[in-house]
Amino acid sequence: MSKNYDVIVIGGGPAGYVAAIRAAQLGQNTAVVDNFIYKGEPSLGGTCLNVGCIPSKALLDSSEQYHRVTHRLSAHGIKAKDVELDVKEMIKRKDKVVNELTGGIAQLLKANKIDWLQGHGKLLDNKQVQVTRHKGEQETYQAENIILAPGSLPIEIDAAPLDERIVDSAGALEFDEVPKRLGVIGAGVIGLEMGSVWSRLGSKVILLEALDEFLPAVDQRVAKSALTEFKNQGLDIRFGARVTNTKTAKNVTVHYEDKDGKQSIQVDKLVVCVGRRPATNDLFSEDANLLLDERGFVNVDDYCRTNLPGVYAIGDVVRGPMLAHKGSEEGVMVAEIIAGGNGHMNYETVPWVIYTHPEIAWVGRTEQSLKSAGVPYKTGTFNLSASGRARAMEDMAGMVKVIAHAETDRILGVHIVGPQASELIAEAVVAMEFHASAEDLARIIHAHPTLSEAVHEAALSVSKRAIHKAN
Ligand code: FAD
Ligand code: AMP
């Protein structure tokens, strides 16, 4: 038996490392076990920092800059000639961003006196954790409390096994040239972001989506507005298209079926973005008796407690949205509970963002979910075409929609499609966290001229008194 800890966290992603830091702040002697290898080296930060949130946003930003220079600056009277794209340099910058941030997490663990145990962690019975180091040696540790935060992995499908041309989202962050034609299976959050990166850089992108509906979790008016924009940008999104088979040779032939029967396309690269699954493989021994739910996630209650006393699970491996900040907040909650505090988590106010252009961001309920639940509601909307700031930016596509309870006026959901929606949504999250009414938001002073005025106007529009539109 090796060292004992107060807390051992399995998984060093945004759920796990945040839980560990908060536990250490609260005086717990803590270790993080993590098995991630990035380009040959152990690397903290999990999917999010190594192959998820951060590198995708680095490339989304780079590709947006390129697209702006090549397509959107002329409207401002700026003519850019001989613009050159250096994809290898772009990927190098992305790697630099990743390395700086993952290195920063290692520093933070050190500063908080948290041990980083590099290798694979497995929950045994009696609150023991077996760690298999990258070179194969095994050690067993004992802890008062264990937090499982192993995250998730991309779902693979038999119709499109990965090879040199068929890749998952991590592979789509590593192309060293722009594929002429790019196929993406799945027009969900990750598929849209990956498709956007390469489309902006010049790929002809076709997204094949099995569902007939676009982004069913998004308020459908907002989704419709976004879809129009994406189509204008040249993204070819085909709905009701189920991929049945692929063949890789000099390029990839993708066979799919839609309402008109059998179809096929040829692409140079294909990205499989059909969702993610909980990373529970080899996470626990049989005699640990850890309970999973019917979908294979670790079963937890509202406080992220598993069926085993002193064992918690957080992040992508448990129910709820697979979002970094959701996992991080669960980590803080669990660390505080372990240290004897009152950790809590408000699942009603988790913001969602899709980092396309325009961005899509929302918090709370959609109109379609309220309708099907029979909740009485009223809505207010405001189009960015009427926003002075959006016009000044020459970035007018999009809208804000505020949904409030018809009787109490309490805000039930806010939905934004437009530039900087990811930042604008924070105001709505704060408002909802404080149980604000649409009237509260309508009475708050917003600086002029800002995009946030559109949130204000949408809140005013709930009671039909928006100023810059006909109500
Ligand atoms: P992870 O980040 O997956 O971390 C788990 C860690 O545990 C990994 O390092 C893993 O190797 C390690 N591990 C697993 N099992 C073991 C074990 N048994 N022993 C030791 N170590 C183990 N979310 C957002 O909120 N915003 C975004 O913009 C965003 N963009 C994304 C873009 C892409 C391309 C992808 C793929 C995901 C994106 N996500 C985004 C989702 C986000 O990455 C996840 O929600 C988040 O990483 C989940 O955090 P986690 O800590 O639960 O798991
Ligand atoms: P997300 O859940 O946001 O990660 O998105 C994944 C998307 O992939 C969903 O919209 C699914 O409908 C879609 N999808 C899953 N399997 C297939 C498939 N075989 N062909 C096309 N789309 C798929």
Short mmCIF file of C-alpha atoms in Angstrom, two decimals, residues 3-469:
data_model
loop_
_atom_site.label_atom_id
_atom_site.label_comp_id
_atom_site.label_asym_id
_atom_site.label_seq_id
_atom_site.Cartn_x
_atom_site.Cartn_y
_atom_site.Cartn_z
CA LYS A 3 0.48 6.82 0.44
CA ASN A 4 -2.94 7.77 1.84
CA TYR A 5 -4.80 10.88 0.71
CA ASP A 6 -7.85 12.76 1.91
CA VAL A 7 -9.04 13.03 -1.69
CA ILE A 8 -8.03 11.22 -4.87
CA VAL A 9 -9.45 12.52 -8.14
CA ILE A 10 -9.38 10.21 -11.15
CA GLY A 11 -9.18 12.43 -14.24
CA GLY A 12 -7.41 15.77 -14.67
CA GLY A 13 -9.86 17.53 -17.02
CA PRO A 14 -11.86 20.66 -16.14
CA ALA A 15 -14.05 18.65 -13.77
CA GLY A 16 -11.20 16.80 -12.03
CA TYR A 17 -8.51 19.46 -11.77
CA VAL A 18 -10.98 22.07 -10.53
CA ALA A 19 -12.32 19.64 -7.90
CA ALA A 20 -8.73 18.93 -6.80
CA ILE A 21 -7.79 22.61 -6.52
CA ARG A 22 -10.92 23.44 -4.52
CA ALA A 23 -10.35 20.42 -2.24
CA ALA A 24 -6.75 21.50 -1.65
CA GLN A 25 -7.87 25.08 -0.93
CA LEU A 26 -10.12 23.59 1.74
CA GLY A 27 -7.20 21.80 3.37
CA GLN A 28 -7.61 18.34 1.86
CA ASN A 29 -4.46 16.40 1.05
CA THR A 30 -5.21 15.69 -2.62
CA ALA A 31 -3.91 13.74 -5.62
CA VAL A 32 -5.02 13.73 -9.26
CA VAL A 33 -4.54 10.58 -11.35
CA ASP A 34 -4.55 11.33 -15.07
CA ASN A 35 -3.60 9.21 -18.06
CA PHE A 36 -3.79 11.73 -20.91
CA ILE A 37 -0.85 11.80 -23.33
CA TYR A 38 -0.64 14.82 -25.66
CA LYS A 39 1.88 14.48 -28.49
CA GLY A 40 3.93 11.99 -26.50
CA GLU A 41 3.92 13.75 -23.13
CA PRO A 42 1.62 13.43 -20.08
CA SER A 43 -0.63 16.48 -20.12
CA LEU A 44 -3.24 17.78 -17.69
CA GLY A 45 -6.50 19.48 -18.69
CA GLY A 46 -8.23 16.47 -20.24
CA THR A 47 -10.21 16.60 -23.44
CA CYS A 48 -11.06 20.25 -22.91
CA LEU A 49 -7.56 21.68 -22.90
CA ASN A 50 -5.80 19.15 -25.12
CA VAL A 51 -8.26 18.21 -27.87
CA GLY A 52 -11.54 19.98 -27.11
CA CYS A 53 -12.66 23.44 -26.01
CA ILE A 54 -9.32 25.22 -26.21
CA PRO A 55 -7.72 23.93 -29.44
CA SER A 56 -11.06 24.13 -31.25
CA LYS A 57 -11.48 27.75 -30.16
CA ALA A 58 -7.88 28.51 -31.15
CA LEU A 59 -8.58 27.25 -34.68
CA LEU A 60 -12.03 28.85 -34.77
CA ASP A 61 -10.41 32.15 -33.94
CA SER A 62 -7.59 31.76 -36.48
CA SER A 63 -9.96 30.68 -39.22
CA GLU A 64 -12.34 33.53 -38.38
CA GLN A 65 -9.48 36.02 -38.71
CA TYR A 66 -8.61 34.58 -42.12
CA HIS A 67 -12.22 34.61 -43.27
CA ARG A 68 -12.65 38.17 -42.08
CA VAL A 69 -9.60 39.35 -44.01
CA THR A 70 -10.54 37.47 -47.17
CA HIS A 71 -14.31 38.03 -47.15
CA ARG A 72 -15.49 40.69 -44.77
CA LEU A 73 -12.94 43.51 -44.64
CA SER A 74 -13.88 44.92 -48.05
CA ALA A 75 -17.21 46.11 -46.62
CA HIS A 76 -15.17 48.32 -44.27
CA GLY A 77 -13.28 49.80 -47.19
CA ILE A 78 -10.18 47.70 -46.56
CA LYS A 79 -8.76 45.77 -49.47
CA ALA A 80 -6.38 43.00 -48.48
CA LYS A 81 -4.36 41.57 -51.37
CA ASP A 82 -2.14 38.48 -51.54
CA VAL A 83 -3.41 37.06 -48.26
CA GLU A 84 -1.61 33.80 -47.61
CA LEU A 85 -2.71 30.93 -45.46
CA ASP A 86 -0.12 28.89 -43.55
CA VAL A 87 -2.04 25.98 -42.05
CA LYS A 88 1.03 24.44 -40.42
CA GLU A 89 1.73 27.72 -38.61
CA MET A 90 -1.92 27.92 -37.57
CA ILE A 91 -1.75 24.43 -36.06
CA LYS A 92 1.57 25.32 -34.39
CA ARG A 93 -0.06 28.33 -32.72
CA LYS A 94 -2.94 26.11 -31.58
CA ASP A 95 -0.42 23.67 -30.05
CA LYS A 96 1.35 26.55 -28.30
CA VAL A 97 -1.92 27.71 -26.76
CA VAL A 98 -2.63 24.14 -25.59
CA ASN A 99 0.86 23.66 -24.13
CA GLU A 100 0.80 26.96 -22.28
CA LEU A 101 -2.55 26.23 -20.71
CA THR A 102 -1.91 22.58 -19.83
CA GLY A 103 1.46 23.60 -18.37
CA GLY A 104 -0.41 26.21 -16.36
CA ILE A 105 -2.61 23.51 -14.81
CA ALA A 106 0.51 21.56 -13.78
CA GLN A 107 1.79 24.75 -12.09
CA LEU A 108 -1.54 25.26 -10.34
CA LEU A 109 -1.51 21.70 -8.97
CA LYS A 110 2.02 22.25 -7.72
CA ALA A 111 1.11 25.58 -6.12
CA ASN A 112 -1.76 23.86 -4.30
CA LYS A 113 0.50 20.95 -3.24
CA ILE A 114 -1.58 18.45 -5.19
CA ASP A 115 0.22 15.29 -6.33
CA TRP A 116 -0.13 14.50 -10.04
CA LEU A 117 -0.04 10.73 -10.41
CA GLN A 118 0.63 10.10 -14.11
CA GLY A 119 -1.10 6.93 -15.26
CA HIS A 120 -4.39 5.09 -15.31
CA GLY A 121 -6.54 5.08 -12.19
CA LYS A 122 -8.94 2.30 -11.25
CA LEU A 123 -11.38 2.35 -8.37
CA LEU A 124 -11.07 -0.77 -6.20
CA ASP A 125 -13.29 -1.69 -3.24
CA ASN A 126 -12.91 0.00 0.16
CA LYS A 127 -11.98 3.40 -1.29
CA GLN A 128 -8.74 2.25 -2.81
CA VAL A 129 -7.35 3.41 -6.14
CA GLN A 130 -4.94 1.40 -8.23
CA VAL A 131 -2.65 3.49 -10.40
CA THR A 132 -0.94 1.90 -13.40
CA ARG A 133 1.91 4.19 -14.42
CA HIS A 134 2.62 4.84 -18.10
CA LYS A 135 5.59 2.44 -17.90
CA GLY A 136 3.48 -0.29 -16.31
CA GLU A 137 4.31 -0.18 -12.58
CA GLN A 138 1.30 -0.38 -10.29
CA GLU A 139 0.64 1.27 -6.93
CA THR A 140 -2.43 1.24 -4.71
CA TYR A 141 -3.56 4.28 -2.74
CA GLN A 142 -6.19 4.74 -0.05
CA ALA A 143 -8.38 7.83 0.22
CA GLU A 144 -11.09 9.15 2.51
CA ASN A 145 -12.97 10.39 -0.54
CA ILE A 146 -12.64 9.60 -4.23
CA ILE A 147 -13.88 11.75 -7.10
CA LEU A 148 -14.32 10.06 -10.48
CA ALA A 149 -13.83 12.53 -13.34
CA PRO A 150 -12.69 10.43 -16.32
CA GLY A 151 -14.65 12.42 -18.89
CA SER A 152 -15.84 11.10 -22.20
CA LEU A 153 -14.60 9.71 -25.51
CA PRO A 154 -15.81 10.20 -29.08
CA ILE A 155 -18.41 7.68 -30.22
CA GLU A 156 -17.17 5.58 -33.13
CA ILE A 157 -19.54 4.09 -35.67
CA ASP A 158 -19.12 0.90 -37.70
CA ALA A 159 -20.18 2.78 -40.84
CA ALA A 160 -17.08 4.98 -40.64
CA PRO A 161 -14.11 3.33 -38.88
CA LEU A 162 -11.26 5.78 -38.30
CA ASP A 163 -8.27 5.60 -40.65
CA GLU A 164 -5.83 8.07 -42.28
CA ARG A 165 -8.69 9.98 -43.95
CA ILE A 166 -11.55 9.35 -41.54
CA VAL A 167 -10.89 11.09 -38.23
CA ASP A 168 -12.64 12.12 -35.03
CA SER A 169 -12.80 15.69 -33.68
CA ALA A 170 -9.23 15.43 -32.33
CA GLY A 171 -8.00 14.45 -35.82
CA ALA A 172 -9.85 17.40 -37.35
CA LEU A 173 -7.67 19.71 -35.24
CA GLU A 174 -4.52 18.34 -36.86
CA PHE A 175 -4.96 18.59 -40.66
CA ASP A 176 -1.79 20.03 -42.14
CA GLU A 177 -3.54 21.34 -45.26
CA VAL A 178 -7.04 22.44 -46.11
CA PRO A 179 -9.01 19.47 -47.48
CA LYS A 180 -10.68 20.48 -50.77
CA ARG A 181 -13.84 18.64 -49.79
CA LEU A 182 -14.61 17.81 -46.19
CA GLY A 183 -17.40 15.54 -44.97
CA VAL A 184 -18.67 15.77 -41.41
CA ILE A 185 -20.98 13.14 -39.93
CA GLY A 186 -23.24 14.84 -37.37
CA ALA A 187 -24.38 18.48 -37.47
CA GLY A 188 -24.31 18.84 -33.70
CA VAL A 189 -22.20 21.25 -31.66
CA ILE A 190 -18.80 19.74 -32.44
CA GLY A 191 -19.61 18.94 -36.09
CA LEU A 192 -20.68 22.53 -36.71
CA GLU A 193 -17.56 23.95 -35.05
CA MET A 194 -15.19 21.65 -36.96
CA GLY A 195 -17.09 22.24 -40.21
CA SER A 196 -16.88 26.01 -39.66
CA VAL A 197 -13.10 25.98 -39.12
CA TRP A 198 -12.33 24.24 -42.39
CA SER A 199 -15.07 25.93 -44.39
CA ARG A 200 -13.68 29.35 -43.44
CA LEU A 201 -10.26 28.19 -44.59
CA GLY A 202 -11.62 27.15 -47.99
CA SER A 203 -12.96 23.57 -47.75
CA LYS A 204 -16.23 22.68 -49.40
CA VAL A 205 -17.95 21.23 -46.33
CA ILE A 206 -20.89 18.81 -46.37
CA LEU A 207 -22.48 17.86 -43.04
CA LEU A 208 -24.59 14.71 -42.96
CA GLU A 209 -27.12 14.77 -40.12
CA ALA A 210 -29.29 11.75 -39.33
CA LEU A 211 -32.07 13.83 -37.76
CA ASP A 212 -34.56 15.86 -39.77
CA GLU A 213 -34.37 18.68 -37.27
CA PHE A 214 -31.49 21.14 -36.82
CA LEU A 215 -30.09 21.39 -33.26
CA PRO A 216 -33.17 20.04 -31.43
CA ALA A 217 -31.85 21.23 -28.03
CA VAL A 218 -31.74 24.83 -29.28
CA ASP A 219 -34.77 27.13 -29.35
CA GLN A 220 -36.10 26.44 -32.82
CA ARG A 221 -36.50 30.08 -33.86
CA VAL A 222 -32.86 30.71 -33.00
CA ALA A 223 -31.79 27.46 -34.68
CA LYS A 224 -33.65 28.48 -37.84
CA SER A 225 -31.99 31.88 -37.88
CA ALA A 226 -28.56 30.23 -37.43
CA LEU A 227 -29.23 27.66 -40.14
CA THR A 228 -30.02 30.40 -42.67
CA GLU A 229 -26.69 32.04 -41.87
CA PHE A 230 -24.72 28.79 -42.09
CA LYS A 231 -26.28 28.04 -45.48
CA ASN A 232 -25.38 31.56 -46.67
CA GLN A 233 -21.81 30.82 -45.63
CA GLY A 234 -21.78 27.78 -47.88
CA LEU A 235 -22.12 25.01 -45.30
CA ASP A 236 -24.05 22.21 -47.04
CA ILE A 237 -26.07 20.59 -44.25
CA ARG A 238 -28.10 17.57 -45.35
CA PHE A 239 -30.80 16.40 -42.95
CA GLY A 240 -32.31 12.94 -42.56
CA ALA A 241 -28.99 11.64 -43.92
CA ARG A 242 -27.87 8.46 -42.18
CA VAL A 243 -24.36 7.29 -43.08
CA THR A 244 -24.37 3.58 -43.89
CA ASN A 245 -20.90 2.85 -45.19
CA THR A 246 -17.60 4.45 -46.15
CA LYS A 247 -14.72 3.42 -48.37
CA THR A 248 -11.27 4.96 -48.17
CA ALA A 249 -8.95 4.97 -51.17
CA LYS A 250 -7.39 8.14 -52.67
CA ASN A 251 -10.35 9.89 -51.09
CA VAL A 252 -13.34 8.80 -49.02
CA THR A 253 -16.64 7.67 -50.53
CA VAL A 254 -19.42 8.16 -48.02
CA HIS A 255 -22.64 6.25 -48.61
CA TYR A 256 -25.75 7.50 -46.87
CA GLU A 257 -29.50 7.16 -47.03
CA ASP A 258 -32.04 9.94 -46.96
CA LYS A 259 -35.72 10.27 -47.87
CA ASP A 260 -34.86 9.96 -51.57
CA GLY A 261 -32.98 6.68 -51.10
CA LYS A 262 -29.30 5.77 -51.38
CA GLN A 263 -26.82 8.61 -51.94
CA SER A 264 -23.07 9.01 -51.87
CA ILE A 265 -20.49 11.78 -51.78
CA GLN A 266 -16.74 11.87 -52.25
CA VAL A 267 -14.61 13.86 -49.85
CA ASP A 268 -10.90 14.20 -49.12
CA LYS A 269 -11.35 13.88 -45.36
CA LEU A 270 -14.26 12.82 -43.20
CA VAL A 271 -14.80 13.86 -39.58
CA VAL A 272 -16.99 11.68 -37.37
CA CYS A 273 -18.78 13.89 -34.82
CA VAL A 274 -21.73 11.76 -33.73
CA GLY A 275 -21.48 12.41 -30.00
CA ARG A 276 -19.44 11.27 -27.02
CA ARG A 277 -19.73 8.43 -24.52
CA PRO A 278 -18.75 8.25 -20.84
CA ALA A 279 -15.16 7.02 -20.31
CA THR A 280 -15.94 4.18 -17.89
CA ASN A 281 -13.69 1.57 -19.51
CA ASP A 282 -11.43 -0.01 -16.90
CA LEU A 283 -12.45 2.72 -14.43
CA PHE A 284 -13.49 0.39 -11.63
CA SER A 285 -13.04 -3.22 -10.56
CA GLU A 286 -16.05 -5.51 -10.42
CA ASP A 287 -15.87 -5.82 -6.63
CA ALA A 288 -16.04 -2.03 -6.30
CA ASN A 289 -19.79 -2.43 -7.11
CA LEU A 290 -20.10 0.99 -8.70
CA LEU A 291 -23.54 1.54 -10.20
CA LEU A 292 -23.93 2.84 -13.78
CA ASP A 293 -27.20 4.15 -15.18
CA GLU A 294 -29.05 2.62 -18.14
CA ARG A 295 -27.03 4.77 -20.59
CA GLY A 296 -23.68 3.74 -19.14
CA PHE A 297 -22.99 6.95 -17.20
CA VAL A 298 -21.91 6.69 -13.55
CA ASN A 299 -25.15 6.91 -11.57
CA VAL A 300 -25.22 9.93 -9.25
CA ASP A 301 -27.73 11.99 -7.26
CA ASP A 302 -28.10 15.79 -7.42
CA TYR A 303 -24.94 16.13 -5.31
CA CYS A 304 -22.86 13.86 -7.55
CA ARG A 305 -22.81 11.09 -4.92
CA THR A 306 -22.49 7.60 -6.39
CA ASN A 307 -23.98 4.51 -4.74
CA LEU A 308 -20.69 4.09 -2.81
CA PRO A 309 -20.21 6.22 0.34
CA GLY A 310 -17.29 8.61 -0.12
CA VAL A 311 -17.18 8.10 -3.89
CA TYR A 312 -18.41 10.93 -6.14
CA ALA A 313 -18.53 11.34 -9.91
CA ILE A 314 -18.54 14.59 -11.90
CA GLY A 315 -18.22 15.98 -15.42
CA ASP A 316 -18.91 14.21 -18.70
CA VAL A 317 -19.05 10.79 -17.01
CA VAL A 318 -22.36 11.67 -15.31
CA ARG A 319 -25.78 12.83 -16.56
CA GLY A 320 -26.28 16.39 -17.76
CA PRO A 321 -24.70 18.44 -20.51
CA MET A 322 -21.20 17.46 -21.61
CA LEU A 323 -19.77 20.92 -20.98
CA ALA A 324 -16.52 21.87 -19.29
CA HIS A 325 -18.01 24.50 -16.97
CA LYS A 326 -20.76 22.12 -15.85
CA GLY A 327 -18.09 19.61 -14.78
CA SER A 328 -16.00 22.31 -13.08
CA GLU A 329 -18.93 23.53 -11.00
CA GLU A 330 -19.76 19.97 -10.02
CA GLY A 331 -16.12 19.66 -8.95
CA VAL A 332 -16.38 22.72 -6.71
CA MET A 333 -19.65 21.45 -5.25
CA VAL A 334 -18.23 18.02 -4.42
CA ALA A 335 -15.00 19.42 -2.94
CA GLU A 336 -17.05 21.69 -0.68
CA ILE A 337 -19.32 18.85 0.42
CA ILE A 338 -16.28 16.68 1.18
CA ALA A 339 -14.77 19.47 3.29
CA GLY A 340 -17.99 19.76 5.29
CA GLY A 341 -19.45 22.74 3.44
CA ASN A 342 -22.69 23.26 1.54
CA GLY A 343 -21.81 22.75 -2.09
CA HIS A 344 -24.63 23.20 -4.56
CA MET A 345 -25.18 23.23 -8.29
CA ASN A 346 -27.95 24.92 -10.24
CA TYR A 347 -28.49 22.78 -13.32
CA GLU A 348 -31.19 25.20 -14.52
CA THR A 349 -28.65 27.91 -15.29
CA VAL A 350 -25.90 26.09 -17.16
CA PRO A 351 -25.13 28.20 -20.25
CA TRP A 352 -24.56 26.51 -23.60
CA VAL A 353 -22.53 27.94 -26.46
CA ILE A 354 -21.86 26.89 -30.04
CA TYR A 355 -18.84 28.83 -31.27
CA THR A 356 -19.81 29.19 -34.90
CA HIS A 357 -20.19 32.58 -36.58
CA PRO A 358 -22.64 33.84 -35.61
CA GLU A 359 -22.34 32.20 -32.21
CA ILE A 360 -25.33 30.49 -30.63
CA ALA A 361 -25.74 30.74 -26.84
CA TRP A 362 -28.57 30.00 -24.52
CA VAL A 363 -29.56 29.37 -20.93
CA GLY A 364 -32.73 27.88 -19.50
CA ARG A 365 -35.77 26.56 -21.28
CA THR A 366 -36.60 26.65 -24.99
CA GLU A 367 -40.00 27.68 -26.29
CA GLN A 368 -40.65 24.17 -27.63
CA SER A 369 -39.90 22.53 -24.24
CA LEU A 370 -42.20 24.96 -22.39
CA LYS A 371 -44.94 24.38 -24.93
CA SER A 372 -44.75 20.61 -24.55
CA ALA A 373 -44.66 20.92 -20.73
CA GLY A 374 -47.75 23.18 -20.82
CA VAL A 375 -46.01 26.05 -19.01
CA PRO A 376 -47.59 29.45 -19.84
CA TYR A 377 -44.98 31.82 -21.26
CA LYS A 378 -44.49 35.03 -23.19
CA THR A 379 -41.57 35.97 -25.42
CA GLY A 380 -39.74 39.08 -26.52
CA THR A 381 -37.31 39.22 -29.43
CA PHE A 382 -34.92 41.72 -30.93
CA ASN A 383 -33.08 41.40 -34.23
CA LEU A 384 -29.45 42.48 -34.38
CA SER A 385 -30.18 44.21 -37.67
CA ALA A 386 -31.70 46.98 -35.51
CA SER A 387 -28.65 47.20 -33.22
CA GLY A 388 -26.46 50.25 -33.83
CA ARG A 389 -23.37 48.42 -32.63
CA ALA A 390 -24.00 45.36 -34.80
CA ARG A 391 -24.40 47.67 -37.81
CA ALA A 392 -21.21 49.54 -36.92
CA MET A 393 -19.46 46.17 -36.78
CA GLU A 394 -21.06 45.10 -40.09
CA ASP A 395 -22.18 41.96 -38.22
CA MET A 396 -25.95 42.11 -38.13
CA ALA A 397 -27.06 38.49 -38.51
CA GLY A 398 -28.84 37.20 -35.44
CA MET A 399 -31.31 37.90 -32.70
CA VAL A 400 -32.01 37.73 -28.97
CA LYS A 401 -35.07 36.02 -27.54
CA VAL A 402 -36.17 36.29 -23.92
CA ILE A 403 -38.79 33.88 -22.61
CA ALA A 404 -40.61 34.71 -19.37
CA HIS A 405 -43.37 33.04 -17.37
CA ALA A 406 -46.73 34.42 -18.56
CA GLU A 407 -47.98 35.00 -15.00
CA THR A 408 -44.93 35.69 -12.84
CA ASP A 409 -42.72 37.30 -15.53
CA ARG A 410 -39.75 35.27 -14.22
CA ILE A 411 -37.16 34.68 -16.95
CA LEU A 412 -37.30 31.04 -18.06
CA GLY A 413 -34.82 31.16 -20.92
CA VAL A 414 -32.66 33.47 -23.01
CA HIS A 415 -31.51 32.52 -26.51
CA ILE A 416 -29.01 34.42 -28.60
CA VAL A 417 -27.63 33.99 -32.07
CA GLY A 418 -25.15 36.62 -33.09
CA PRO A 419 -21.59 37.91 -32.68
CA GLN A 420 -20.25 37.48 -29.14
CA ALA A 421 -23.33 35.53 -28.04
CA SER A 422 -20.95 33.53 -25.80
CA GLU A 423 -20.19 36.70 -23.81
CA LEU A 424 -23.71 38.19 -23.98
CA ILE A 425 -25.27 35.11 -22.41
CA ALA A 426 -23.46 35.71 -19.09
CA GLU A 427 -25.85 38.55 -18.26
CA ALA A 428 -28.82 36.23 -18.75
CA VAL A 429 -27.21 33.57 -16.54
CA VAL A 430 -26.72 36.10 -13.74
CA ALA A 431 -30.30 37.32 -14.15
CA MET A 432 -31.69 33.80 -13.98
CA GLU A 433 -29.46 32.84 -11.06
CA PHE A 434 -31.01 35.78 -9.14
CA HIS A 435 -34.52 34.74 -10.27
CA ALA A 436 -34.93 37.97 -12.22
CA SER A 437 -38.09 38.85 -14.10
CA ALA A 438 -38.07 40.18 -17.67
CA GLU A 439 -39.07 43.49 -16.07
CA ASP A 440 -35.86 43.45 -13.94
CA LEU A 441 -33.74 42.99 -17.07
CA ALA A 442 -35.77 45.66 -18.87
CA ARG A 443 -35.03 48.19 -16.11
CA ILE A 444 -31.26 47.60 -16.07
CA ILE A 445 -29.19 50.28 -17.86
CA HIS A 446 -27.14 48.92 -20.74
CA ALA A 447 -24.26 50.91 -22.25
CA HIS A 448 -24.77 52.41 -25.70
CA PRO A 449 -23.81 51.35 -28.26
CA THR A 450 -23.26 47.72 -27.29
CA LEU A 451 -24.56 44.38 -28.46
CA SER A 452 -25.94 43.91 -24.95
CA GLU A 453 -28.59 46.50 -25.78
CA ALA A 454 -30.20 43.76 -27.88
CA VAL A 455 -30.68 41.71 -24.68
CA HIS A 456 -32.22 44.77 -23.05
CA GLU A 457 -34.54 45.40 -26.00
CA ALA A 458 -35.61 41.73 -26.10
CA ALA A 459 -36.47 41.97 -22.38
CA LEU A 460 -38.45 45.17 -23.05
CA SER A 461 -40.14 43.42 -25.96
CA VAL A 462 -41.59 40.80 -23.56
CA SER A 463 -43.97 43.54 -22.39
CA LYS A 464 -44.21 45.01 -25.89
CA ARG A 465 -42.25 48.15 -25.12
CA ALA A 466 -39.00 47.71 -27.01
CA ILE A 467 -37.86 51.11 -28.24
CA HIS A 468 -36.00 50.30 -31.43
CA LYS A 469 -38.61 48.09 -33.07
#
